[in-house]
């Protein structure tokens, strides 16, 4: 039997007679009953991808498919002679080596022991042992986000596999290339409620780009090859491979020359942009008086082309949370971040623009607020690699479904050939926006010796020259880090944007440190987020990863407190994280967590001592935790309330004021 595979969106395998879908999780049989799979989706989905399939004749299907890709495997180091049988687990590890994998984040268990045994025989793959599977998947994300290469995590069956769920959902929403591998109970036990059995293919169907249940050891080379191609091509995303233990133990001789069987997917990958569409965009630009760029995570791989486009046109740039760093934040044409907690001038630019160039974005609700009011005066140009995003939330006047990098290259060539730089004049528009910058800068107040959290991030930016890799948890500290650190390049900024998963910051920094040895990596975290994966301090210490943790500790769930202050008359509903019986003390004592793991740490409470404390953190070799005590009354401003528009923007006030 071939590998059974599953995905979250519309069908891409055109021959229903040779493809079957796995049974639902309610099926109770040693092997899941197979049902027909059709070449259309049975329910609407916002993403284009593949249906579950189980091919019964892999060789004939591959031969019939004209769309096949062979991956060069010359860089792997063979441990077996070509015709020597080896375990499925060894085939899996060698397949990972052939994909260029050098680091994995894997936590062992009964159903994945064979994979770990095989990893010990690898000469090229290092396993960074997380202390929780969620820490492992977030670390793999941090690795991928900071390097651009796919991250790999491995977990056992049952609870090990389900602990990956938040990370997979996060990677799907933020388009992060990820390959997750899970052990599964032996085939004969699938569907029997065996010990540590969960139908992880079914569980993750809607939160992965694609997933596989491997039912034939001979399919491992092809499945791994397909998984990496799917994770990294088109709109990147997570792919899961579920491998029963008996498959891991079965002996086989791998066929490394096997071809991928993704004819439908390959046929649907976006083509190079059409010249006529690009000419329409350049015409819109030439007719515009108040254009603005709205760039997102889809521009991270086209930073140079974006900078060239801005140089040619002089159009100001507003970034989404995911897009920070695609264009230097400190550039005079940068408007920084737009959206709910974006700058007033970025949101003003969108509100008053006559042309919105939306590149690599998805018109997320935290950016648009009230959809009807967003960019209501503007023509909209939307370029995105995912056809499902074009027109999903906001209907564009012109669109290109394709790679933003290729589209920008084509537009730049057209602009250069027409000598558009001398013809385009947006000086008056830039001056109007500069007035808004002067009128509404990002500001904060100081109160005696207390440390404003915004100030702490600004000092960190100064001392690292804006060149550190920054990860965050989720909450107020995340927004302040987005506002006040001046990102210079792509992949400096690692945050859980779409899902908003607390506990992301520390393991993501761990993954970034593995992917970028020698780089300065700082986790700007909040006490609520930090404690959710605090166990990863042990991994950081054991691996001696130089992760710096700047903890903005306000003893509260700060963002929820802010909403309580603004919209619930400051009624506290379980948002205090300290010890109510000892409110004058800092609880828990984060320094003790660091001490338990042998990590140097200190606490700073006075603004006068802050700069020296941050400098000491940066100068100390290896990991370090700095507990920065900040007031819980601070609010993230500006703020456009959920579902609001630019006219509703809030620029004043904090928790010291009654509303």
XYZ file of C-alpha atoms in Angstrom:
659
model
C 0.000 0.000 0.000
C 1.246 3.502 -0.724
C 1.342 6.426 1.659
C -1.983 7.890 2.622
C -1.869 11.654 2.538
C -4.198 14.409 3.696
C -4.541 18.148 3.345
C -6.675 21.124 4.191
C -7.937 22.342 0.873
C -9.166 21.741 -2.632
C -8.208 18.643 -4.568
C -5.158 18.578 -6.755
C -4.966 14.942 -7.859
C -7.099 14.694 -10.973
C -7.701 10.959 -11.263
C -10.325 9.855 -8.708
C -10.201 6.259 -9.911
C -6.634 5.840 -8.670
C -6.848 7.887 -5.455
C -8.653 7.180 -2.196
C -9.099 9.131 1.026
C -8.406 7.784 4.485
C -11.324 6.973 6.718
C -12.468 9.445 9.339
C -11.280 9.219 12.906
C -14.395 7.276 13.880
C -13.302 4.263 11.822
C -12.516 1.218 13.993
C -10.441 -1.285 12.067
C -6.804 -2.435 12.019
C -6.278 -0.320 8.889
C -8.462 2.633 8.055
C -11.194 1.867 5.518
C -10.612 3.673 2.246
C -13.216 5.899 0.619
C -13.257 7.456 -2.852
C -11.521 10.812 -3.224
C -12.908 13.296 -5.720
C -11.131 16.003 -7.667
C -13.070 18.739 -5.892
C -13.327 19.835 -2.273
C -16.369 18.617 -0.347
C -16.390 21.806 1.732
C -15.204 25.331 1.012
C -11.653 26.099 2.033
C -9.597 29.281 1.888
C -6.466 27.444 0.752
C -5.582 25.499 -2.348
C -3.948 22.147 -1.677
C -4.262 18.391 -1.947
C -6.916 15.922 -0.825
C -6.022 12.827 1.145
C -4.852 10.163 -1.244
C -3.792 6.560 -1.037
C -2.272 5.373 -4.278
C -2.368 1.621 -4.793
C 0.094 1.554 -7.678
C 2.860 4.061 -7.135
C 4.950 3.057 -10.164
C 2.147 3.267 -12.714
C 0.928 6.596 -11.317
C 4.397 8.113 -11.452
C 4.943 6.896 -14.971
C 1.700 8.428 -16.117
C 2.503 11.810 -14.619
C 4.372 14.302 -16.792
C 4.915 16.698 -13.846
C 7.669 15.058 -11.824
C 10.750 16.521 -10.177
C 13.927 14.701 -9.202
C 15.964 16.134 -6.326
C 19.755 15.950 -6.338
C 20.931 13.796 -3.436
C 24.670 14.005 -4.014
C 25.327 15.881 -0.770
C 24.170 13.043 1.541
C 26.587 10.690 3.278
C 25.589 7.045 2.711
C 25.959 4.652 5.667
C 24.762 1.613 3.732
C 25.769 0.049 0.456
C 23.198 0.746 -2.298
C 21.565 -2.706 -2.175
C 21.807 -3.201 1.588
C 18.452 -3.477 3.405
C 18.014 -1.042 6.278
C 15.238 -0.092 8.667
C 12.538 2.349 7.641
C 13.804 4.698 10.348
C 17.263 4.729 8.756
C 15.673 5.384 5.356
C 13.805 8.319 6.894
C 16.954 9.836 8.398
C 18.903 9.433 5.170
C 16.014 11.025 3.273
C 16.271 14.015 5.642
C 20.005 14.193 5.003
C 19.362 14.216 1.263
C 17.090 17.240 1.771
C 19.977 19.094 3.395
C 18.688 18.816 6.970
C 21.410 19.427 9.556
C 19.308 20.180 12.669
C 16.113 18.699 14.067
C 14.129 19.312 17.240
C 12.986 15.887 18.375
C 11.570 14.523 21.636
C 11.535 10.705 21.895
C 8.773 8.321 22.895
C 7.704 4.734 22.407
C 6.431 5.148 18.849
C 9.404 7.240 17.687
C 12.296 5.416 19.393
C 13.407 3.826 16.143
C 13.775 7.263 14.548
C 15.909 8.463 17.450
C 18.071 5.366 17.256
C 18.584 6.103 13.567
C 19.427 9.742 14.342
C 22.280 8.563 16.554
C 23.735 6.853 13.474
C 23.592 10.032 11.368
C 26.890 11.812 10.746
C 25.302 15.103 9.707
C 22.070 15.660 11.668
C 22.193 17.183 15.138
C 19.210 16.740 17.429
C 18.478 19.642 19.749
C 16.433 17.999 22.494
C 13.532 20.237 23.594
C 11.933 19.674 26.989
C 8.393 19.712 25.542
C 7.089 18.927 22.074
C 5.519 22.376 21.794
C 8.941 23.821 22.517
C 10.280 21.625 19.725
C 7.798 22.761 17.076
C 8.175 26.441 18.037
C 11.967 26.008 17.890
C 11.645 24.504 14.404
C 9.576 27.555 13.470
C 12.214 29.911 14.852
C 14.813 28.009 12.824
C 12.733 28.354 9.644
C 11.658 31.963 10.162
C 15.223 33.158 10.821
C 16.964 31.129 8.102
C 14.361 30.694 5.362
C 15.078 26.945 5.393
C 12.419 24.406 6.426
C 12.404 23.551 10.115
C 12.079 19.921 11.201
C 10.570 18.605 14.433
C 9.862 15.036 15.534
C 7.504 13.695 18.203
C 6.063 10.398 19.307
C 2.438 9.283 18.897
C -0.542 10.310 21.005
C 0.193 13.208 23.361
C 3.554 13.837 21.726
C 1.858 14.390 18.378
C -1.005 16.476 19.776
C 1.517 18.730 21.529
C 2.600 19.856 18.041
C -0.849 21.184 17.132
C -0.362 24.844 18.158
C 2.916 25.037 16.261
C 1.426 23.540 13.104
C -1.499 25.975 13.208
C 0.925 28.838 13.789
C 3.091 27.801 10.836
C 0.060 27.540 8.547
C -1.248 31.007 9.415
C 2.188 32.638 9.080
C 3.272 30.601 6.006
C 6.316 29.025 7.653
C 8.013 26.025 5.927
C 7.926 23.183 8.433
C 8.141 19.400 8.275
C 6.783 17.617 11.350
C 7.358 13.876 11.735
C 5.388 11.791 14.208
C 5.629 8.206 15.288
C 2.399 6.203 15.167
C 1.267 2.905 16.679
C 1.864 -0.169 14.459
C -0.478 -0.511 11.480
C -2.357 -3.464 12.938
C -3.260 -1.356 16.001
C -4.482 1.758 14.187
C -8.146 2.331 15.041
C -8.107 0.095 18.147
C -7.650 2.866 20.747
C -4.191 1.539 21.419
C -1.943 3.090 24.055
C -0.842 6.563 22.934
C -2.825 6.378 19.704
C -4.335 9.516 18.216
C -5.369 9.928 14.562
C -2.962 12.831 14.082
C -3.614 12.985 10.321
C -7.263 13.671 11.080
C -6.459 16.030 13.952
C -4.141 18.163 11.806
C -6.010 17.995 8.500
C -7.168 21.625 8.628
C -3.983 23.094 10.116
C -1.401 21.673 7.714
C -0.726 22.417 4.080
C -0.595 18.651 3.548
C -0.063 15.509 5.597
C 0.793 11.839 5.146
C 0.183 8.523 6.879
C 2.914 6.215 5.579
C 1.597 2.668 5.073
C 4.442 1.275 2.951
C 8.123 1.521 3.849
C 8.992 1.909 0.151
C 7.113 5.225 0.101
C 9.372 6.967 2.634
C 11.866 8.452 0.096
C 9.077 9.835 -2.090
C 6.984 11.125 0.817
C 9.919 12.994 2.368
C 10.855 14.478 -1.021
C 7.257 15.607 -1.563
C 6.923 16.963 1.975
C 9.892 19.299 1.620
C 8.752 20.423 -1.811
C 5.252 21.173 -0.534
C 6.538 22.946 2.582
C 8.810 25.282 0.620
C 7.038 25.879 -2.709
C 4.128 28.158 -3.526
C 2.824 29.578 -0.277
C 5.048 27.858 2.329
C 3.482 25.937 5.168
C 3.662 22.931 7.494
C 3.580 19.320 6.293
C 3.157 16.371 8.663
C 4.411 12.818 8.097
C 2.945 10.126 10.387
C 4.926 6.851 10.400
C 3.723 3.706 12.191
C 6.326 1.962 14.334
C 6.293 -1.272 12.327
C 7.091 0.743 9.175
C 10.044 2.261 11.024
C 11.276 -1.245 11.881
C 10.693 -2.875 8.490
C 13.740 -3.618 6.352
C 13.854 -2.290 2.804
C 16.174 -1.070 0.077
C 15.252 2.561 -0.707
C 14.738 3.851 -4.226
C 16.338 7.291 -4.146
C 15.490 7.919 -7.803
C 11.749 7.850 -7.113
C 9.757 10.709 -8.561
C 7.267 12.950 -6.819
C 3.603 12.356 -7.596
C 2.119 15.812 -7.331
C 0.732 16.477 -10.821
C -2.241 18.508 -9.642
C -0.237 20.598 -7.188
C 2.549 21.294 -9.658
C 0.043 22.284 -12.334
C -1.551 24.771 -9.962
C 1.640 26.514 -8.844
C 1.547 30.166 -9.958
C 3.254 30.990 -13.239
C 5.549 33.990 -13.868
C 3.513 37.220 -13.898
C 1.980 38.365 -17.156
C 3.599 41.447 -18.695
C 0.247 43.076 -19.443
C -0.784 42.854 -15.762
C 2.469 44.493 -14.685
C 1.913 47.273 -17.212
C -1.502 47.958 -15.680
C 0.177 48.341 -12.282
C 2.786 50.784 -13.624
C -0.022 52.777 -15.259
C -1.887 52.951 -11.934
C 1.308 54.219 -10.296
C 1.832 56.911 -12.933
C -1.780 58.103 -12.521
C -1.578 58.167 -8.724
C -0.969 61.180 -6.487
C -1.009 59.470 -3.077
C 0.243 55.875 -3.379
C 1.297 53.755 -0.421
C 2.894 50.317 -0.171
C 1.312 47.780 2.192
C 3.857 44.945 2.503
C 3.641 41.691 4.421
C 5.408 38.434 5.116
C 5.209 37.534 1.427
C 7.915 40.170 0.794
C 10.558 38.680 3.104
C 12.255 36.908 0.196
C 12.143 39.966 -2.063
C 13.662 42.668 0.127
C 16.165 43.797 -2.512
C 13.521 44.052 -5.218
C 11.244 45.957 -2.848
C 14.004 48.437 -1.964
C 14.719 48.919 -5.672
C 11.028 49.568 -6.344
C 10.901 52.176 -3.559
C 14.058 53.806 -4.892
C 12.533 54.040 -8.378
C 9.155 55.360 -7.268
C 9.614 57.163 -3.947
C 6.449 55.489 -2.601
C 6.271 55.258 1.234
C 6.121 51.818 2.850
C 3.791 50.568 5.600
C 4.452 47.076 6.943
C 2.326 44.404 8.558
C 3.485 42.657 11.725
C 4.781 39.786 9.572
C 6.467 42.106 7.078
C 8.716 43.987 9.511
C 12.274 44.003 8.172
C 11.349 43.469 4.527
C 12.054 47.201 4.197
C 14.363 48.962 6.722
C 12.224 50.506 9.448
C 14.648 53.414 9.918
C 14.470 54.462 6.240
C 12.909 57.892 5.689
C 10.265 56.317 3.436
C 9.247 53.765 6.083
C 5.940 54.363 7.850
C 6.666 51.457 10.220
C 3.742 49.160 11.077
C 0.098 49.730 10.173
C -3.017 48.232 11.702
C -4.535 47.987 15.191
C -1.327 49.040 16.961
C 0.366 50.587 13.960
C 1.598 54.160 13.772
C -0.907 56.949 13.248
C 0.944 58.044 10.116
C 0.897 54.557 8.554
C -2.844 54.273 9.075
C -3.309 57.877 7.921
C -1.448 57.025 4.710
C -3.780 54.126 3.951
C -6.853 56.176 4.877
C -5.928 59.019 2.499
C -4.199 57.082 -0.280
C -5.520 56.884 -3.824
C -3.501 53.754 -4.633
C -2.806 50.872 -2.225
C -0.076 48.493 -3.400
C -0.711 45.364 -1.328
C 2.285 43.051 -1.808
C 2.481 39.676 -0.049
C -0.390 40.363 2.347
C -3.790 38.884 3.164
C -5.820 41.867 4.451
C -5.907 40.487 7.983
C -8.549 41.888 10.339
C -5.879 43.308 12.679
C -4.688 45.425 9.753
C -7.961 46.405 8.115
C -10.313 46.834 11.055
C -13.661 47.696 9.470
C -13.214 46.321 5.962
C -15.549 48.737 4.194
C -13.634 51.720 5.588
C -10.149 50.368 4.873
C -8.466 52.195 1.968
C -11.923 53.283 0.839
C -10.547 56.068 -1.394
C -7.908 53.926 -3.096
C -7.502 51.711 -6.081
C -6.105 48.423 -4.792
C -3.376 46.342 -6.416
C -2.928 42.931 -4.806
C 0.069 40.670 -5.494
C 0.163 37.344 -3.655
C 1.311 33.801 -4.395
C -1.860 32.231 -2.960
C -4.868 32.535 -5.311
C -7.209 31.995 -2.359
C -6.128 35.335 -0.882
C -6.890 37.417 -3.997
C -10.261 39.031 -3.359
C -10.934 36.992 -0.217
C -11.354 39.990 2.085
C -10.937 43.027 -0.180
C -11.622 43.105 -3.902
C -8.637 44.502 -5.851
C -8.803 46.658 -8.973
C -5.772 44.801 -10.366
C -4.107 41.631 -9.147
C -1.223 39.302 -9.866
C -1.236 35.759 -8.505
C 2.429 34.878 -8.331
C 5.767 35.296 -6.640
C 6.167 38.868 -5.345
C 9.884 38.687 -6.156
C 9.251 37.982 -9.849
C 6.475 40.570 -10.014
C 8.693 43.270 -8.500
C 11.528 42.382 -10.858
C 9.158 42.803 -13.798
C 7.710 46.079 -12.513
C 11.200 47.455 -11.828
C 12.281 46.620 -15.373
C 9.251 48.432 -16.768
C 9.888 51.471 -14.577
C 13.555 51.607 -15.576
C 12.782 51.217 -19.270
C 10.340 54.127 -19.108
C 12.664 56.260 -16.978
C 9.753 56.626 -14.581
C 11.878 57.953 -11.734
C 12.069 61.384 -13.328
C 8.357 61.389 -14.138
C 6.965 60.202 -10.791
C 6.667 63.001 -8.258
C 5.139 62.185 -4.891
C 7.014 64.878 -2.971
C 3.862 66.653 -1.791
C 2.421 63.341 -0.533
C 5.625 62.494 1.349
C 5.653 65.936 2.942
C 2.045 65.444 4.054
C 3.015 62.156 5.700
C 6.112 63.696 7.287
C 3.822 66.232 8.947
C 1.863 63.318 10.419
C 5.113 61.760 11.644
C 5.998 64.985 13.432
C 2.494 65.382 14.841
C 1.970 61.785 16.006
C 5.311 60.128 16.827
C 5.480 56.946 18.867
C 5.759 58.261 22.433
C 5.440 57.094 26.012
C 5.460 58.638 29.466
C 7.863 58.119 32.345
C 6.820 57.859 35.987
C 9.609 58.444 38.494
C 12.085 55.563 38.687
C 9.750 53.056 36.994
C 10.975 51.537 33.737
C 8.726 52.163 30.721
C 8.744 48.919 28.695
C 9.002 50.913 25.460
C 12.182 52.551 26.757
C 13.725 49.152 27.532
C 13.225 48.072 23.914
C 14.642 51.333 22.586
C 17.769 50.884 24.719
C 18.133 47.314 23.451
C 17.820 48.615 19.880
C 20.577 51.164 20.505
C 22.951 48.704 22.175
C 22.516 46.069 19.432
C 22.546 48.652 16.625
C 19.234 47.256 15.422
C 20.959 44.070 14.237
C 19.803 41.426 16.729
C 17.388 38.630 15.891
C 14.332 39.357 18.038
C 11.715 36.812 19.091
C 8.676 37.531 21.242
C 5.797 35.922 23.019
C 2.329 37.386 22.494
C 0.828 40.439 24.149
C 1.816 44.001 24.943
C 5.556 43.274 24.848
C 5.099 41.863 21.330
C 3.511 45.081 20.062
C 6.104 47.282 21.771
C 8.878 45.187 20.219
C 7.235 45.681 16.817
C 6.937 49.433 17.358
C 10.222 50.379 18.981
C 12.921 48.068 17.598
C 14.234 49.291 14.233
C 14.540 46.178 12.074
C 17.031 46.532 9.245
C 16.589 43.330 7.281
C 14.272 40.342 6.761
C 14.201 37.420 9.211
C 15.303 39.496 12.194
C 11.780 39.494 13.598
C 10.211 36.258 14.839
C 6.720 36.387 16.273
C 3.489 34.418 16.307
C 1.403 36.846 14.264
C -1.671 35.064 12.897
C -2.278 32.562 15.698
C -0.945 34.716 18.540
C 0.463 31.748 20.473
C 1.791 32.617 23.913
C 4.935 30.699 24.815
C 6.414 31.173 21.339
C 9.299 33.501 22.179
C 11.765 31.363 24.151
C 11.742 28.227 21.957
C 11.701 30.357 18.776
C 14.843 32.127 19.989
C 16.341 28.696 20.660
C 15.688 27.655 17.058
C 17.065 30.936 15.718
C 20.259 30.495 17.724
C 20.733 27.007 16.246
C 20.180 28.307 12.702
C 22.347 31.404 13.156
C 25.447 30.583 15.225
C 27.254 33.756 16.191
C 24.191 36.006 15.858
C 22.818 38.037 18.759
C 19.436 36.482 19.570
C 17.146 38.173 22.103
C 13.787 36.918 23.331
C 11.758 39.966 24.348
C 9.113 38.269 26.435
C 6.316 38.885 28.888
C 5.967 37.017 32.167
C 2.723 35.372 31.036
C 4.155 34.094 27.739
C 7.572 33.199 29.145
C 6.276 30.819 31.806
C 4.325 28.798 29.227
C 7.538 27.256 27.851
C 9.953 28.076 30.656
C 11.210 24.467 30.579
C 13.215 25.291 27.448
C 15.724 27.084 29.679
C 17.103 23.593 30.277
C 17.652 23.013 26.556
C 19.278 26.415 26.095
C 21.678 25.702 28.961
C 22.571 22.158 27.906
C 23.130 23.227 24.289
C 24.886 26.410 25.498
C 22.833 28.534 23.106
C 23.593 32.262 23.563
C 19.950 33.280 23.882
C 19.380 36.515 25.788
C 15.994 36.856 27.500
C 14.751 40.355 28.258
C 11.652 39.728 30.336
C 9.224 42.658 30.604
C 7.593 41.576 33.836
C 4.431 43.398 34.873
C 2.869 40.545 36.887
C -0.228 40.640 34.663
C -1.618 39.459 31.351
C -0.926 42.939 30.045
C -2.897 43.018 26.805
C -6.009 41.568 28.420
C -5.609 44.065 31.268
C -5.476 46.867 28.683
C -8.792 45.717 27.203
C -10.237 45.407 30.721
C -9.198 49.011 31.382
C -10.670 50.300 28.119
C -13.810 48.234 27.692
C -14.660 46.521 31.026
C -14.306 49.353 33.571
C -10.967 47.921 34.764
C -12.665 44.880 36.286
C -9.892 42.319 36.764
C -11.003 38.881 35.591
C -8.144 36.498 36.390
C -5.444 38.588 34.736
C -3.187 39.017 37.779
C -0.343 36.485 37.593
C 1.279 37.181 40.948
C 0.440 35.851 44.401
C -2.626 37.751 45.694
C -1.534 37.148 49.291
C 1.849 38.841 48.646
C 1.190 41.541 46.082
C 4.252 43.545 47.114
C 6.552 40.710 45.981
C 7.489 39.609 42.458
C 5.927 36.189 41.919
C 7.024 33.826 40.618
C 10.693 34.617 41.037
C 11.908 34.196 37.453
C 15.527 34.362 38.611
C 15.024 31.036 40.402
C 13.968 29.354 37.142
C 17.205 30.554 35.565
C 19.233 29.519 38.604
C 17.720 26.028 38.499
C 19.036 25.664 34.947
C 22.428 27.208 35.646
C 21.716 30.366 33.621
C 23.025 33.708 34.918
C 20.242 36.195 35.638
C 19.556 39.551 37.248
C 16.674 41.894 37.946
C 16.398 45.611 37.252
C 13.695 47.861 38.722
C 15.025 51.422 38.216
C 15.312 53.272 34.912
C 18.699 54.623 35.929
C 20.113 51.075 36.094
C 18.542 49.785 32.883
C 21.208 50.533 30.282
C 23.997 48.954 32.309
C 21.834 45.892 33.028
C 21.061 45.351 29.314
C 24.712 45.848 28.400
C 25.719 43.228 30.969
C 23.149 40.820 29.497
C 24.610 41.303 26.017
C 28.225 41.034 27.206
C 27.757 37.840 29.222
C 28.790 34.763 27.185
C 26.075 32.168 26.617
C 22.454 32.493 27.776
C 21.264 35.192 30.167
C 17.953 36.257 31.707
C 17.235 39.885 32.591
C 14.048 40.408 34.601
C 12.884 43.961 33.842
C 10.123 45.044 36.218
C 7.667 47.361 34.441
C 4.351 48.956 35.498
C 1.205 47.074 34.556
C -0.726 50.286 33.862
C 1.026 50.884 30.516
C -1.096 50.616 27.357
C 0.013 49.848 23.821
C -0.760 52.956 21.793
C -1.859 53.908 19.190
C -4.827 51.556 19.170
C -7.721 51.145 16.764
C -10.387 49.076 18.549
C -11.325 45.786 16.938
C -13.701 46.370 14.033
C -12.990 50.103 14.078
C -11.533 52.402 11.459
C -8.930 55.166 11.343
C -11.337 57.730 12.781
C -11.564 55.586 15.961
C -7.827 55.637 16.706
C -6.852 56.040 20.377
C -3.611 57.888 21.113
C -3.869 58.827 24.796
C -4.367 57.224 28.174
C -3.318 54.197 30.211
C -4.434 52.123 33.163
C -4.061 55.087 35.485
C -7.137 56.674 33.857
C -10.770 55.630 34.244
C -12.858 55.172 31.081
